[in-house]
Amino acid sequence: QVQLVESGGGLVQPGGSLRLSCAASGTIFSISTMGWYRQAPEKERELVATITLSTITNYADSVKGRFTISRDNAKNTVYLQMNSLKSEDTAVYYCNARGVVVRGQVYPEVWGQGTLVTVSS
């Protein structure tokens, strides 16, 4: 059983910063790609950023230069540092893990429950 637990969401003023964390629990040997997606009210879920096991990153154009994704493989944890937040960043942020290798099994994809980020004055 693999679970992703997100933390760090909350209310922040425009221009402010937040750091999201997502820890994968279970007897995990490796995770190929970890990432963050978000879903704003009445919109589809969209990619925010991903990072591979070899730390190759990919960002949505809307967050480039403001958000930074990183991971700690020893802790099976991924982070999202969000700076210069805008009201349009308001959404539920979901953690995603692909290619999760556990004892005798590979999970193609696992999602977290989501954490709400609200950017408002």
mmCIF file of N, CA and C in Angstrom:
data_model
loop_
_atom_site.group_PDB
_atom_site.id
_atom_site.type_symbol
_atom_site.label_atom_id
_atom_site.label_comp_id
_atom_site.label_asym_id
_atom_site.label_seq_id
_atom_site.Cartn_x
_atom_site.Cartn_y
_atom_site.Cartn_z
ATOM 1 N N GLN A 1 0.854 -1.184 0.000
ATOM 2 C CA GLN A 1 0.000 0.000 0.000
ATOM 3 C C GLN A 1 0.892 1.238 0.000
ATOM 4 N N VAL A 2 0.628 2.151 -0.922
ATOM 5 C CA VAL A 2 1.384 3.400 -1.018
ATOM 6 C C VAL A 2 0.424 4.563 -0.837
ATOM 7 N N GLN A 3 0.792 5.490 0.000
ATOM 8 C CA GLN A 3 -0.019 6.688 0.199
ATOM 9 C C GLN A 3 0.845 7.928 0.048
ATOM 10 N N LEU A 4 0.231 8.980 -0.487
ATOM 11 C CA LEU A 4 0.892 10.283 -0.588
ATOM 12 C C LEU A 4 0.176 11.243 0.345
ATOM 13 N N VAL A 5 0.929 11.896 1.202
ATOM 14 C CA VAL A 5 0.343 12.827 2.164
ATOM 15 C C VAL A 5 0.928 14.213 1.930
ATOM 16 N N GLU A 6 0.040 15.140 1.546
ATOM 17 C CA GLU A 6 0.468 16.510 1.275
ATOM 18 C C GLU A 6 0.312 17.376 2.519
ATOM 19 N N SER A 7 1.121 18.426 2.576
ATOM 20 C CA SER A 7 1.001 19.411 3.648
ATOM 21 C C SER A 7 1.540 20.745 3.143
ATOM 22 N N GLY A 8 1.175 21.810 3.856
ATOM 23 C CA GLY A 8 1.733 23.122 3.536
ATOM 24 C C GLY A 8 0.778 24.086 2.872
ATOM 25 N N GLY A 9 -0.416 23.646 2.533
ATOM 26 C CA GLY A 9 -1.361 24.563 1.918
ATOM 27 C C GLY A 9 -1.893 25.574 2.920
ATOM 28 N N GLY A 10 -2.625 26.555 2.418
ATOM 29 C CA GLY A 10 -3.202 27.564 3.297
ATOM 30 C C GLY A 10 -3.537 28.827 2.562
ATOM 31 N N LEU A 11 -3.779 29.866 3.349
ATOM 32 C CA LEU A 11 -4.136 31.179 2.808
ATOM 33 C C LEU A 11 -2.903 32.065 2.798
ATOM 34 N N VAL A 12 -2.673 32.726 1.685
ATOM 35 C CA VAL A 12 -1.528 33.622 1.560
ATOM 36 C C VAL A 12 -1.937 34.828 0.727
ATOM 37 N N GLN A 13 -1.319 35.963 0.995
ATOM 38 C CA GLN A 13 -1.623 37.168 0.233
ATOM 39 C C GLN A 13 -0.901 37.147 -1.111
ATOM 40 N N PRO A 14 -1.441 37.853 -2.090
ATOM 41 C CA PRO A 14 -0.739 37.963 -3.379
ATOM 42 C C PRO A 14 0.686 38.462 -3.175
ATOM 43 N N GLY A 15 1.614 37.842 -3.890
ATOM 44 C CA GLY A 15 3.022 38.175 -3.734
ATOM 45 C C GLY A 15 3.730 37.353 -2.687
ATOM 46 N N GLY A 16 2.987 36.609 -1.909
ATOM 47 C CA GLY A 16 3.565 35.817 -0.834
ATOM 48 C C GLY A 16 4.096 34.471 -1.313
ATOM 49 N N SER A 17 4.533 33.672 -0.349
ATOM 50 C CA SER A 17 5.143 32.376 -0.654
ATOM 51 C C SER A 17 4.537 31.270 0.204
ATOM 52 N N LEU A 18 4.569 30.076 -0.335
ATOM 53 C CA LEU A 18 4.185 28.874 0.396
ATOM 54 C C LEU A 18 5.082 27.731 -0.067
ATOM 55 N N ARG A 19 5.253 26.755 0.810
ATOM 56 C CA ARG A 19 6.003 25.560 0.447
ATOM 57 C C ARG A 19 5.145 24.347 0.718
ATOM 58 N N LEU A 20 4.879 23.589 -0.329
ATOM 59 C CA LEU A 20 4.116 22.351 -0.203
ATOM 60 C C LEU A 20 5.080 21.173 -0.084
ATOM 61 N N SER A 21 4.653 20.199 0.698
ATOM 62 C CA SER A 21 5.419 18.959 0.839
ATOM 63 C C SER A 21 4.512 17.775 0.574
ATOM 64 N N CYS A 22 5.084 16.715 0.070
ATOM 65 C CA CYS A 22 4.322 15.485 -0.170
ATOM 66 C C CYS A 22 5.236 14.304 0.136
ATOM 67 N N ALA A 23 4.834 13.519 1.117
ATOM 68 C CA ALA A 23 5.630 12.367 1.515
ATOM 69 C C ALA A 23 4.920 11.080 1.129
ATOM 70 N N ALA A 24 5.652 10.194 0.513
ATOM 71 C CA ALA A 24 5.106 8.886 0.150
ATOM 72 C C ALA A 24 5.420 7.894 1.254
ATOM 73 N N SER A 25 4.402 7.183 1.697
ATOM 74 C CA SER A 25 4.592 6.200 2.761
ATOM 75 C C SER A 25 4.477 4.795 2.197
ATOM 76 N N GLY A 26 5.116 3.859 2.871
ATOM 77 C CA GLY A 26 5.116 2.475 2.427
ATOM 78 C C GLY A 26 6.554 1.993 2.256
ATOM 79 N N THR A 27 6.684 0.723 1.966
ATOM 80 C CA THR A 27 8.019 0.150 1.766
ATOM 81 C C THR A 27 8.430 0.418 0.321
ATOM 82 N N ILE A 28 8.927 1.612 0.086
ATOM 83 C CA ILE A 28 9.206 2.090 -1.271
ATOM 84 C C ILE A 28 10.685 1.968 -1.591
ATOM 85 N N PHE A 29 10.972 1.393 -2.738
ATOM 86 C CA PHE A 29 12.362 1.298 -3.185
ATOM 87 C C PHE A 29 12.742 2.483 -4.059
ATOM 88 N N SER A 30 11.808 2.916 -4.905
ATOM 89 C CA SER A 30 12.088 4.080 -5.741
ATOM 90 C C SER A 30 10.786 4.616 -6.334
ATOM 91 N N ILE A 31 10.842 5.878 -6.738
ATOM 92 C CA ILE A 31 9.723 6.521 -7.424
ATOM 93 C C ILE A 31 10.281 7.192 -8.668
ATOM 94 N N SER A 32 9.769 6.840 -9.831
ATOM 95 C CA SER A 32 10.330 7.366 -11.066
ATOM 96 C C SER A 32 10.126 8.875 -11.177
ATOM 97 N N THR A 33 8.906 9.309 -11.149
ATOM 98 C CA THR A 33 8.594 10.736 -11.313
ATOM 99 C C THR A 33 7.612 11.175 -10.230
ATOM 100 N N MET A 34 7.889 12.309 -9.655
ATOM 101 C CA MET A 34 6.975 12.919 -8.687
ATOM 102 C C MET A 34 6.585 14.288 -9.211
ATOM 103 N N GLY A 35 5.390 14.709 -8.857
ATOM 104 C CA GLY A 35 4.970 15.992 -9.376
ATOM 105 C C GLY A 35 3.792 16.589 -8.648
ATOM 106 N N TRP A 36 3.438 17.771 -9.084
ATOM 107 C CA TRP A 36 2.306 18.497 -8.548
ATOM 108 C C TRP A 36 1.370 18.895 -9.683
ATOM 109 N N TYR A 37 0.090 18.717 -9.425
ATOM 110 C CA TYR A 37 -0.957 19.168 -10.322
ATOM 111 C C TYR A 37 -1.902 20.043 -9.500
ATOM 112 N N ARG A 38 -2.725 20.808 -10.176
ATOM 113 C CA ARG A 38 -3.678 21.630 -9.450
ATOM 114 C C ARG A 38 -4.995 21.696 -10.192
ATOM 115 N N GLN A 39 -6.036 21.948 -9.422
ATOM 116 C CA GLN A 39 -7.368 22.081 -9.993
ATOM 117 C C GLN A 39 -8.065 23.252 -9.342
ATOM 118 N N ALA A 40 -8.348 24.265 -10.143
ATOM 119 C CA ALA A 40 -9.087 25.433 -9.674
ATOM 120 C C ALA A 40 -10.584 25.160 -9.834
ATOM 121 N N PRO A 41 -11.406 25.916 -9.108
ATOM 122 C CA PRO A 41 -12.863 25.717 -9.214
ATOM 123 C C PRO A 41 -13.344 25.790 -10.659
ATOM 124 N N GLU A 42 -14.119 24.800 -11.056
ATOM 125 C CA GLU A 42 -14.730 24.731 -12.379
ATOM 126 C C GLU A 42 -13.703 24.639 -13.513
ATOM 127 N N LYS A 43 -12.514 24.179 -13.187
ATOM 128 C CA LYS A 43 -11.494 23.980 -14.209
ATOM 129 C C LYS A 43 -10.965 22.558 -14.124
ATOM 130 N N GLU A 44 -10.320 22.118 -15.195
ATOM 131 C CA GLU A 44 -9.744 20.787 -15.207
ATOM 132 C C GLU A 44 -8.411 20.786 -14.454
ATOM 133 N N ARG A 45 -8.050 19.604 -13.986
ATOM 134 C CA ARG A 45 -6.753 19.464 -13.320
ATOM 135 C C ARG A 45 -5.638 19.699 -14.340
ATOM 136 N N GLU A 46 -4.607 20.424 -13.908
ATOM 137 C CA GLU A 46 -3.521 20.752 -14.829
ATOM 138 C C GLU A 46 -2.172 20.502 -14.179
ATOM 139 N N LEU A 47 -1.197 20.273 -15.021
ATOM 140 C CA LEU A 47 0.170 20.069 -14.553
ATOM 141 C C LEU A 47 0.732 21.363 -13.983
ATOM 142 N N VAL A 48 1.424 21.258 -12.862
ATOM 143 C CA VAL A 48 2.184 22.384 -12.317
ATOM 144 C C VAL A 48 3.676 22.143 -12.551
ATOM 145 N N ALA A 49 4.172 21.028 -12.050
ATOM 146 C CA ALA A 49 5.592 20.715 -12.208
ATOM 147 C C ALA A 49 5.834 19.238 -11.922
ATOM 148 N N THR A 50 6.848 18.695 -12.574
ATOM 149 C CA THR A 50 7.265 17.328 -12.297
ATOM 150 C C THR A 50 8.781 17.266 -12.170
ATOM 151 N N ILE A 51 9.242 16.205 -11.502
ATOM 152 C CA ILE A 51 10.675 15.995 -11.347
ATOM 153 C C ILE A 51 10.952 14.502 -11.394
ATOM 154 N N THR A 52 11.924 14.113 -12.190
ATOM 155 C CA THR A 52 12.245 12.709 -12.340
ATOM 156 C C THR A 52 13.245 12.263 -11.269
ATOM 157 N N LEU A 53 13.492 10.966 -11.272
ATOM 158 C CA LEU A 53 14.458 10.408 -10.315
ATOM 159 C C LEU A 53 15.841 11.028 -10.500
ATOM 160 N N SER A 54 16.146 11.391 -11.735
ATOM 161 C CA SER A 54 17.443 12.022 -12.023
ATOM 162 C C SER A 54 17.360 13.540 -11.951
ATOM 163 N N THR A 55 16.284 14.047 -11.355
ATOM 164 C CA THR A 55 16.052 15.475 -11.086
ATOM 165 C C THR A 55 15.882 16.327 -12.332
ATOM 166 N N ILE A 56 15.395 15.745 -13.405
ATOM 167 C CA ILE A 56 14.994 16.546 -14.551
ATOM 168 C C ILE A 56 13.617 17.123 -14.249
ATOM 169 N N THR A 57 13.496 18.425 -14.403
ATOM 170 C CA THR A 57 12.253 19.101 -14.042
ATOM 171 C C THR A 57 11.486 19.588 -15.267
ATOM 172 N N ASN A 58 10.193 19.758 -15.061
ATOM 173 C CA ASN A 58 9.310 20.284 -16.095
ATOM 174 C C ASN A 58 8.282 21.169 -15.409
ATOM 175 N N TYR A 59 8.041 22.349 -15.962
ATOM 176 C CA TYR A 59 7.110 23.292 -15.360
ATOM 177 C C TYR A 59 6.064 23.752 -16.356
ATOM 178 N N ALA A 60 4.887 24.038 -15.844
ATOM 179 C CA ALA A 60 3.895 24.728 -16.646
ATOM 180 C C ALA A 60 4.405 26.144 -16.907
ATOM 181 N N ASP A 61 4.079 26.668 -18.079
ATOM 182 C CA ASP A 61 4.545 28.021 -18.421
ATOM 183 C C ASP A 61 4.078 29.057 -17.398
ATOM 184 N N SER A 62 2.904 28.832 -16.839
ATOM 185 C CA SER A 62 2.317 29.815 -15.933
ATOM 186 C C SER A 62 3.065 29.934 -14.605
ATOM 187 N N VAL A 63 3.904 28.959 -14.288
ATOM 188 C CA VAL A 63 4.609 28.998 -12.998
ATOM 189 C C VAL A 63 6.118 29.102 -13.145
ATOM 190 N N LYS A 64 6.615 29.062 -14.357
ATOM 191 C CA LYS A 64 8.060 29.138 -14.575
ATOM 192 C C LYS A 64 8.619 30.428 -13.998
ATOM 193 N N GLY A 65 9.723 30.295 -13.276
ATOM 194 C CA GLY A 65 10.352 31.454 -12.665
ATOM 195 C C GLY A 65 9.780 31.815 -11.306
ATOM 196 N N ARG A 66 8.651 31.207 -10.935
ATOM 197 C CA ARG A 66 8.040 31.509 -9.628
ATOM 198 C C ARG A 66 8.025 30.284 -8.714
ATOM 199 N N PHE A 67 7.834 29.111 -9.296
ATOM 200 C CA PHE A 67 7.744 27.872 -8.521
ATOM 201 C C PHE A 67 9.007 27.035 -8.749
ATOM 202 N N THR A 68 9.392 26.311 -7.715
ATOM 203 C CA THR A 68 10.538 25.403 -7.816
ATOM 204 C C THR A 68 10.163 24.056 -7.204
ATOM 205 N N ILE A 69 10.342 23.008 -7.980
ATOM 206 C CA ILE A 69 10.082 21.656 -7.482
ATOM 207 C C ILE A 69 11.405 20.990 -7.132
ATOM 208 N N SER A 70 11.390 20.219 -6.060
ATOM 209 C CA SER A 70 12.578 19.473 -5.652
ATOM 210 C C SER A 70 12.122 18.189 -4.971
ATOM 211 N N ARG A 71 13.054 17.282 -4.766
ATOM 212 C CA ARG A 71 12.704 16.024 -4.122
ATOM 213 C C ARG A 71 13.864 15.527 -3.272
ATOM 214 N N ASP A 72 13.501 14.751 -2.259
ATOM 215 C CA ASP A 72 14.469 14.080 -1.403
ATOM 216 C C ASP A 72 14.202 12.592 -1.545
ATOM 217 N N ASN A 73 15.022 11.914 -2.299
ATOM 218 C CA ASN A 73 14.777 10.506 -2.592
ATOM 219 C C ASN A 73 14.888 9.634 -1.347
ATOM 220 N N ALA A 74 15.740 10.007 -0.432
ATOM 221 C CA ALA A 74 15.901 9.221 0.792
ATOM 222 C C ALA A 74 14.623 9.247 1.631
ATOM 223 N N LYS A 75 13.877 10.338 1.520
ATOM 224 C CA LYS A 75 12.633 10.485 2.289
ATOM 225 C C LYS A 75 11.398 10.255 1.428
ATOM 226 N N ASN A 76 11.590 9.956 0.149
ATOM 227 C CA ASN A 76 10.459 9.784 -0.781
ATOM 228 C C ASN A 76 9.502 10.969 -0.689
ATOM 229 N N THR A 77 10.074 12.150 -0.711
ATOM 230 C CA THR A 77 9.306 13.376 -0.521
ATOM 231 C C THR A 77 9.590 14.344 -1.662
ATOM 232 N N VAL A 78 8.536 15.021 -2.091
ATOM 233 C CA VAL A 78 8.660 16.053 -3.110
ATOM 234 C C VAL A 78 8.159 17.367 -2.530
ATOM 235 N N TYR A 79 8.790 18.441 -2.934
ATOM 236 C CA TYR A 79 8.450 19.777 -2.434
ATOM 237 C C TYR A 79 8.089 20.687 -3.600
ATOM 238 N N LEU A 80 7.290 21.697 -3.285
ATOM 239 C CA LEU A 80 6.998 22.737 -4.263
ATOM 240 C C LEU A 80 7.100 24.080 -3.548
ATOM 241 N N GLN A 81 8.139 24.809 -3.866
ATOM 242 C CA GLN A 81 8.299 26.155 -3.342
ATOM 243 C C GLN A 81 7.603 27.119 -4.282
ATOM 244 N N MET A 82 6.632 27.842 -3.751
ATOM 245 C CA MET A 82 5.834 28.748 -4.574
ATOM 246 C C MET A 82 6.079 30.178 -4.111
ATOM 247 N N ASN A 83 6.620 30.984 -4.981
ATOM 248 C CA ASN A 83 6.890 32.390 -4.689
ATOM 249 C C ASN A 83 6.079 33.283 -5.606
ATOM 250 N N SER A 84 5.983 34.546 -5.232
ATOM 251 C CA SER A 84 5.253 35.531 -6.045
ATOM 252 C C SER A 84 3.875 35.011 -6.430
ATOM 253 N N LEU A 85 3.166 34.504 -5.448
ATOM 254 C CA LEU A 85 1.864 33.890 -5.712
ATOM 255 C C LEU A 85 0.848 34.914 -6.212
ATOM 256 N N LYS A 86 -0.007 34.437 -7.095
ATOM 257 C CA LYS A 86 -1.049 35.262 -7.690
ATOM 258 C C LYS A 86 -2.411 34.653 -7.363
ATOM 259 N N SER A 87 -3.434 35.460 -7.511
ATOM 260 C CA SER A 87 -4.783 34.954 -7.223
ATOM 261 C C SER A 87 -5.126 33.772 -8.127
ATOM 262 N N GLU A 88 -4.606 33.778 -9.328
ATOM 263 C CA GLU A 88 -4.900 32.677 -10.247
ATOM 264 C C GLU A 88 -4.190 31.376 -9.883
ATOM 265 N N ASP A 89 -3.327 31.406 -8.886
ATOM 266 C CA ASP A 89 -2.725 30.181 -8.376
ATOM 267 C C ASP A 89 -3.625 29.467 -7.376
ATOM 268 N N THR A 90 -4.714 30.099 -7.012
ATOM 269 C CA THR A 90 -5.655 29.477 -6.079
ATOM 270 C C THR A 90 -6.211 28.184 -6.666
ATOM 271 N N ALA A 91 -6.053 27.103 -5.931
ATOM 272 C CA ALA A 91 -6.486 25.791 -6.419
ATOM 273 C C ALA A 91 -6.223 24.750 -5.341
ATOM 274 N N VAL A 92 -6.762 23.567 -5.579
ATOM 275 C CA VAL A 92 -6.349 22.413 -4.793
ATOM 276 C C VAL A 92 -5.144 21.802 -5.500
ATOM 277 N N TYR A 93 -4.065 21.624 -4.758
ATOM 278 C CA TYR A 93 -2.828 21.092 -5.313
ATOM 279 C C TYR A 93 -2.711 19.614 -4.951
ATOM 280 N N TYR A 94 -2.497 18.800 -5.966
ATOM 281 C CA TYR A 94 -2.416 17.359 -5.786
ATOM 282 C C TYR A 94 -0.998 16.863 -6.065
ATOM 283 N N CYS A 95 -0.546 16.016 -5.193
ATOM 284 C CA CYS A 95 0.738 15.350 -5.382
ATOM 285 C C CYS A 95 0.529 14.091 -6.234
ATOM 286 N N ASN A 96 1.501 13.803 -7.086
ATOM 287 C CA ASN A 96 1.415 12.651 -7.978
ATOM 288 C C ASN A 96 2.747 11.908 -7.987
ATOM 289 N N ALA A 97 2.661 10.598 -7.999
ATOM 290 C CA ALA A 97 3.873 9.768 -8.089
ATOM 291 C C ALA A 97 3.654 8.696 -9.155
ATOM 292 N N ARG A 98 4.630 8.526 -10.021
ATOM 293 C CA ARG A 98 4.542 7.535 -11.092
ATOM 294 C C ARG A 98 5.703 6.562 -11.014
ATOM 295 N N GLY A 99 5.402 5.318 -11.336
ATOM 296 C CA GLY A 99 6.462 4.306 -11.283
ATOM 297 C C GLY A 99 6.967 4.079 -9.875
ATOM 298 N N VAL A 100 6.042 3.763 -8.973
ATOM 299 C CA VAL A 100 6.406 3.565 -7.578
ATOM 300 C C VAL A 100 6.734 2.094 -7.372
ATOM 301 N N VAL A 101 7.970 1.825 -7.058
ATOM 302 C CA VAL A 101 8.441 0.445 -6.884
ATOM 303 C C VAL A 101 8.437 0.098 -5.403
ATOM 304 N N VAL A 102 7.594 -0.870 -5.068
ATOM 305 C CA VAL A 102 7.571 -1.386 -3.693
ATOM 306 C C VAL A 102 7.945 -2.867 -3.751
ATOM 307 N N ARG A 103 7.973 -3.491 -2.609
ATOM 308 C CA ARG A 103 8.418 -4.876 -2.543
ATOM 309 C C ARG A 103 7.561 -5.760 -3.429
ATOM 310 N N GLY A 104 8.113 -6.202 -4.540
ATOM 311 C CA GLY A 104 7.413 -7.133 -5.413
ATOM 312 C C GLY A 104 6.316 -6.548 -6.276
ATOM 313 N N GLN A 105 6.210 -5.225 -6.314
ATOM 314 C CA GLN A 105 5.101 -4.621 -7.054
ATOM 315 C C GLN A 105 5.478 -3.230 -7.547
ATOM 316 N N VAL A 106 4.867 -2.842 -8.672
ATOM 317 C CA VAL A 106 5.051 -1.483 -9.201
ATOM 318 C C VAL A 106 3.685 -0.830 -9.337
ATOM 319 N N TYR A 107 3.529 0.319 -8.713
ATOM 320 C CA TYR A 107 2.310 1.110 -8.862
ATOM 321 C C TYR A 107 2.531 2.116 -9.991
ATOM 322 N N PRO A 108 1.738 2.043 -11.058
ATOM 323 C CA PRO A 108 1.951 2.974 -12.169
ATOM 324 C C PRO A 108 1.752 4.435 -11.766
ATOM 325 N N GLU A 109 0.748 4.693 -10.950
ATOM 326 C CA GLU A 109 0.439 6.069 -10.599
ATOM 327 C C GLU A 109 -0.320 6.113 -9.274
ATOM 328 N N VAL A 110 0.055 7.072 -8.435
ATOM 329 C CA VAL A 110 -0.597 7.277 -7.146
ATOM 330 C C VAL A 110 -0.856 8.768 -6.986
ATOM 331 N N TRP A 111 -2.028 9.099 -6.427
ATOM 332 C CA TRP A 111 -2.393 10.501 -6.196
ATOM 333 C C TRP A 111 -2.585 10.754 -4.706
ATOM 334 N N GLY A 112 -2.253 11.957 -4.292
ATOM 335 C CA GLY A 112 -2.569 12.392 -2.944
ATOM 336 C C GLY A 112 -3.988 12.921 -2.880
ATOM 337 N N GLN A 113 -4.407 13.291 -1.670
ATOM 338 C CA GLN A 113 -5.766 13.771 -1.450
ATOM 339 C C GLN A 113 -5.934 15.239 -1.813
ATOM 340 N N GLY A 114 -4.849 15.964 -1.899
ATOM 341 C CA GLY A 114 -4.921 17.374 -2.264
ATOM 342 C C GLY A 114 -4.820 18.297 -1.063
ATOM 343 N N THR A 115 -4.259 19.465 -1.307
ATOM 344 C CA THR A 115 -4.175 20.499 -0.276
ATOM 345 C C THR A 115 -4.554 21.827 -0.915
ATOM 346 N N LEU A 116 -5.380 22.584 -0.209
ATOM 347 C CA LEU A 116 -5.919 23.819 -0.772
ATOM 348 C C LEU A 116 -4.947 24.975 -0.572
ATOM 349 N N VAL A 117 -4.708 25.687 -1.660
ATOM 350 C CA VAL A 117 -3.920 26.924 -1.629
ATOM 351 C C VAL A 117 -4.834 28.061 -2.070
ATOM 352 N N THR A 118 -4.966 29.046 -1.208
ATOM 353 C CA THR A 118 -5.808 30.203 -1.511
ATOM 354 C C THR A 118 -4.950 31.455 -1.483
ATOM 355 N N VAL A 119 -4.938 32.166 -2.584
ATOM 356 C CA VAL A 119 -4.167 33.409 -2.679
ATOM 357 C C VAL A 119 -5.160 34.566 -2.743
ATOM 358 N N SER A 120 -5.205 35.305 -1.667
ATOM 359 C CA SER A 120 -6.211 36.366 -1.566
ATOM 360 C C SER A 120 -5.772 37.399 -0.549
ATOM 361 N N SER A 121 -6.173 38.644 -0.799
ATOM 362 C CA SER A 121 -5.888 39.703 0.171
ATOM 363 C C SER A 121 -7.059 39.892 1.123
#
